[in-house]
PDB file of N, CA and C in Angstrom:
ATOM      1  N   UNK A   1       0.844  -1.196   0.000  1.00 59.00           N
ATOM      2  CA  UNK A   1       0.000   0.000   0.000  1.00 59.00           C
ATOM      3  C   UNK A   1       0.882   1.250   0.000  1.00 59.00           C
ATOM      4  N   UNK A   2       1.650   1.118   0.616  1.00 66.00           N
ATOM      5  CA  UNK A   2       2.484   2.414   0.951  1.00 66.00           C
ATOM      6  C   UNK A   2       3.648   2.549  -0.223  1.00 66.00           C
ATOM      7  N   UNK A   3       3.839   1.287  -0.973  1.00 80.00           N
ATOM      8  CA  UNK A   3       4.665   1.419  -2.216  1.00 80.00           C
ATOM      9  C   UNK A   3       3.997   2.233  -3.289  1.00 80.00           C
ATOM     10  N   UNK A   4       2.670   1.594  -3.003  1.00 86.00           N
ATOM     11  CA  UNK A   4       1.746   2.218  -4.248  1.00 86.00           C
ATOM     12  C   UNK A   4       1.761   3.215  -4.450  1.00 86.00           C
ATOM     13  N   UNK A   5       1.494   3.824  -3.129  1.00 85.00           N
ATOM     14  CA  UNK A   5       0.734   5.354  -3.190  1.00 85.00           C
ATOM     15  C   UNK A   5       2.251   6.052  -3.355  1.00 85.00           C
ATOM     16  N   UNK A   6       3.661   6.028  -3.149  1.00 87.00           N
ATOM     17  CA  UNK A   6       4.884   6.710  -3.602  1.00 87.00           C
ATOM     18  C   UNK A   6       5.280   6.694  -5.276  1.00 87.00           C
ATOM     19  N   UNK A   7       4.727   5.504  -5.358  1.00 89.00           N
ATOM     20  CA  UNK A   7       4.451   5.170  -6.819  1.00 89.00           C
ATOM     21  C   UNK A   7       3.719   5.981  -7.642  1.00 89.00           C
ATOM     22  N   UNK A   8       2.615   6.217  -7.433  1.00 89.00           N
ATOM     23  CA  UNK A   8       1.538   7.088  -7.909  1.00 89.00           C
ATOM     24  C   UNK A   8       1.779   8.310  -7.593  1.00 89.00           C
ATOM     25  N   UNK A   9       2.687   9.035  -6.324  1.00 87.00           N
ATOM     26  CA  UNK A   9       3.103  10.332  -6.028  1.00 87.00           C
ATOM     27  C   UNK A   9       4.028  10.471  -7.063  1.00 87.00           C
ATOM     28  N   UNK A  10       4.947   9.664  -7.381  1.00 87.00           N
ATOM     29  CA  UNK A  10       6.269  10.164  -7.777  1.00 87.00           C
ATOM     30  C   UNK A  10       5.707  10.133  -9.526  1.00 87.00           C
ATOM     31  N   UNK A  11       4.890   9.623 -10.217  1.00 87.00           N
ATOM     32  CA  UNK A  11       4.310   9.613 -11.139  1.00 87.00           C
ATOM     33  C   UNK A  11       4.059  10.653 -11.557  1.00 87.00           C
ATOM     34  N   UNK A  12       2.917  11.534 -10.358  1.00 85.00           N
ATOM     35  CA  UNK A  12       1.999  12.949 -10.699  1.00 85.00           C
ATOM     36  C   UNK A  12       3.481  14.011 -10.360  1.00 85.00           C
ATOM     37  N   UNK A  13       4.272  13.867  -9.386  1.00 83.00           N
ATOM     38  CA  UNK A  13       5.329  14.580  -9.453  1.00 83.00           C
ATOM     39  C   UNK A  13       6.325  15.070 -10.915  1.00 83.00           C
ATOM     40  N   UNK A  14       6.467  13.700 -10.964  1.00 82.00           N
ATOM     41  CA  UNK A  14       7.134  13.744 -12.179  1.00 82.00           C
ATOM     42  C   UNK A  14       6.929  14.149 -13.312  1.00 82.00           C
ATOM     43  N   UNK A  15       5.516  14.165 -13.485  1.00 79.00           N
ATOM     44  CA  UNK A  15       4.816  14.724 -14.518  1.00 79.00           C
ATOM     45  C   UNK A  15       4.659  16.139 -14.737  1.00 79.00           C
ATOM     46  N   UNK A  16       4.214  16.658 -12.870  1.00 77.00           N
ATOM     47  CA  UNK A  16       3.825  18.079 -12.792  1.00 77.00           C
ATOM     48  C   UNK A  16       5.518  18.727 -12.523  1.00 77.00           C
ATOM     49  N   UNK A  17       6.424  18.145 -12.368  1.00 74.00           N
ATOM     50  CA  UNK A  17       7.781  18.753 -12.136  1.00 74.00           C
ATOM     51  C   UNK A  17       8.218  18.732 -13.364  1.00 74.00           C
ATOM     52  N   UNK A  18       8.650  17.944 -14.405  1.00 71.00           N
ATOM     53  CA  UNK A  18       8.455  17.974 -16.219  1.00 71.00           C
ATOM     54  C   UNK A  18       7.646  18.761 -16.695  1.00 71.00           C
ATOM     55  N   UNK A  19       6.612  19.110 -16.546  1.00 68.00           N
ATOM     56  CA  UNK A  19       6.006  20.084 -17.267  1.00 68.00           C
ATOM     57  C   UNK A  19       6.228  21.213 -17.412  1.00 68.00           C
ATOM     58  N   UNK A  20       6.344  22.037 -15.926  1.00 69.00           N
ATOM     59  CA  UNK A  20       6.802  23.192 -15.465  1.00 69.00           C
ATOM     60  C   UNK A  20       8.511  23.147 -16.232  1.00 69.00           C
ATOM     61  N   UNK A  21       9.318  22.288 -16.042  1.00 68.00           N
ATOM     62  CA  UNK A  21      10.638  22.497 -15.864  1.00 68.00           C
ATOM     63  C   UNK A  21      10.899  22.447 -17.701  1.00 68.00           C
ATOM     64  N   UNK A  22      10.397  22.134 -18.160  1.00 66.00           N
ATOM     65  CA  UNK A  22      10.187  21.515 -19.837  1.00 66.00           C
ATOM     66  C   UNK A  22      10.142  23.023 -20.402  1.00 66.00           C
ATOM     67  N   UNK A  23       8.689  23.766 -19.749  1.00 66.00           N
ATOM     68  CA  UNK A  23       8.327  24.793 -20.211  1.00 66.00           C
ATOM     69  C   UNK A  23       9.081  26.042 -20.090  1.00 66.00           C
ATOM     70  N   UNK A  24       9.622  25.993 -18.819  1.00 67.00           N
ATOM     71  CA  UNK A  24      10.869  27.263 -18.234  1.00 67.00           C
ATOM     72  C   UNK A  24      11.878  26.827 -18.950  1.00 67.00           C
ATOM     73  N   UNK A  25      12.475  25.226 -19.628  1.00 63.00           N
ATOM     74  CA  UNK A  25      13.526  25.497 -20.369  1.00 63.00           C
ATOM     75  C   UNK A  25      13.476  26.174 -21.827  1.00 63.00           C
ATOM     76  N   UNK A  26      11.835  25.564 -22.342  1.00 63.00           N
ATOM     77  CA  UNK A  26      11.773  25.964 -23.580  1.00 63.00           C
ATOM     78  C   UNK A  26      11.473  27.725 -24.174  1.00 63.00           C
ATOM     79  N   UNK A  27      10.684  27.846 -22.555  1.00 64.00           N
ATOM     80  CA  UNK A  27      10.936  29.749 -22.663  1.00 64.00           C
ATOM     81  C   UNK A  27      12.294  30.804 -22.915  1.00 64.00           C
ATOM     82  N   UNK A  28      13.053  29.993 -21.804  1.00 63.00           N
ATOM     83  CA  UNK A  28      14.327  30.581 -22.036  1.00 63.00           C
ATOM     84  C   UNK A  28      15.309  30.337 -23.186  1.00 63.00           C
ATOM     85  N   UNK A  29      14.893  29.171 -23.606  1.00 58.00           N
ATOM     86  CA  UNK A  29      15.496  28.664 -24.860  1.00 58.00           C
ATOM     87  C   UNK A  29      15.159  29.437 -25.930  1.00 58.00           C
ATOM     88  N   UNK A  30      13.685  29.679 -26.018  1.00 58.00           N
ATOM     89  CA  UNK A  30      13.047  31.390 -27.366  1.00 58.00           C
ATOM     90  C   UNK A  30      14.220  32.122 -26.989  1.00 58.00           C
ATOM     91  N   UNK A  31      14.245  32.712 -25.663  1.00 59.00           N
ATOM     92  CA  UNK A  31      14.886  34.148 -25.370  1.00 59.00           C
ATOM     93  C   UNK A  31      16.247  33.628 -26.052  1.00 59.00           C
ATOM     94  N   UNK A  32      17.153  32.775 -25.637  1.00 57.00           N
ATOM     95  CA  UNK A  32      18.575  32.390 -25.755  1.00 57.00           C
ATOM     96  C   UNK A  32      18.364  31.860 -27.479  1.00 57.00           C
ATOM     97  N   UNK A  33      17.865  31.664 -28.302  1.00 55.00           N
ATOM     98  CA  UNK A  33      17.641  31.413 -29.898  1.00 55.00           C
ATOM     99  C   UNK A  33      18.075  29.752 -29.640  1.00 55.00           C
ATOM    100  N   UNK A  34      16.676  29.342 -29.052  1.00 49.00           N
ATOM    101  CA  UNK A  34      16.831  28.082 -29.122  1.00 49.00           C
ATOM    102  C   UNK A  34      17.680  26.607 -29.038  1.00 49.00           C
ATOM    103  N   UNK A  35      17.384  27.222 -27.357  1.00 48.00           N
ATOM    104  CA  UNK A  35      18.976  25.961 -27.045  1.00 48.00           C
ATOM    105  C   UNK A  35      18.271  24.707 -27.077  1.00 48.00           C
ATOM    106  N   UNK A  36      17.442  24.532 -26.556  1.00 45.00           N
ATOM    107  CA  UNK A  36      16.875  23.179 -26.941  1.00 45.00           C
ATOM    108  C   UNK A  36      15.477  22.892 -27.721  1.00 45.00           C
ATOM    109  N   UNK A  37      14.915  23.605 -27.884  1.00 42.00           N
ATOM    110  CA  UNK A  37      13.744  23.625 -28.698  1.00 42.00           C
ATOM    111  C   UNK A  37      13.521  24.461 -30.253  1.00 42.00           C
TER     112      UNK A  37
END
């Protein structure tokens, strides 16, 4: 039970920490002429 639910945290984490972190790279990446995107 308690595996699960770290399981399923680290899932929505990972997802909602990638998203954000994806998006702040790809913003700064416009400004900088596209370091990774």
């Amino acid at each position: 039970m308690i595996e699960e639910d770290s399981f399923y945290f680290s899932i929505i984490f990972s997802i909602f920490f990638s998203h954000y972190f994806v998006y702040d790279i790809s913003a700064q990446g416009c400004r900088n002429g596209g370091l990774l995107f």
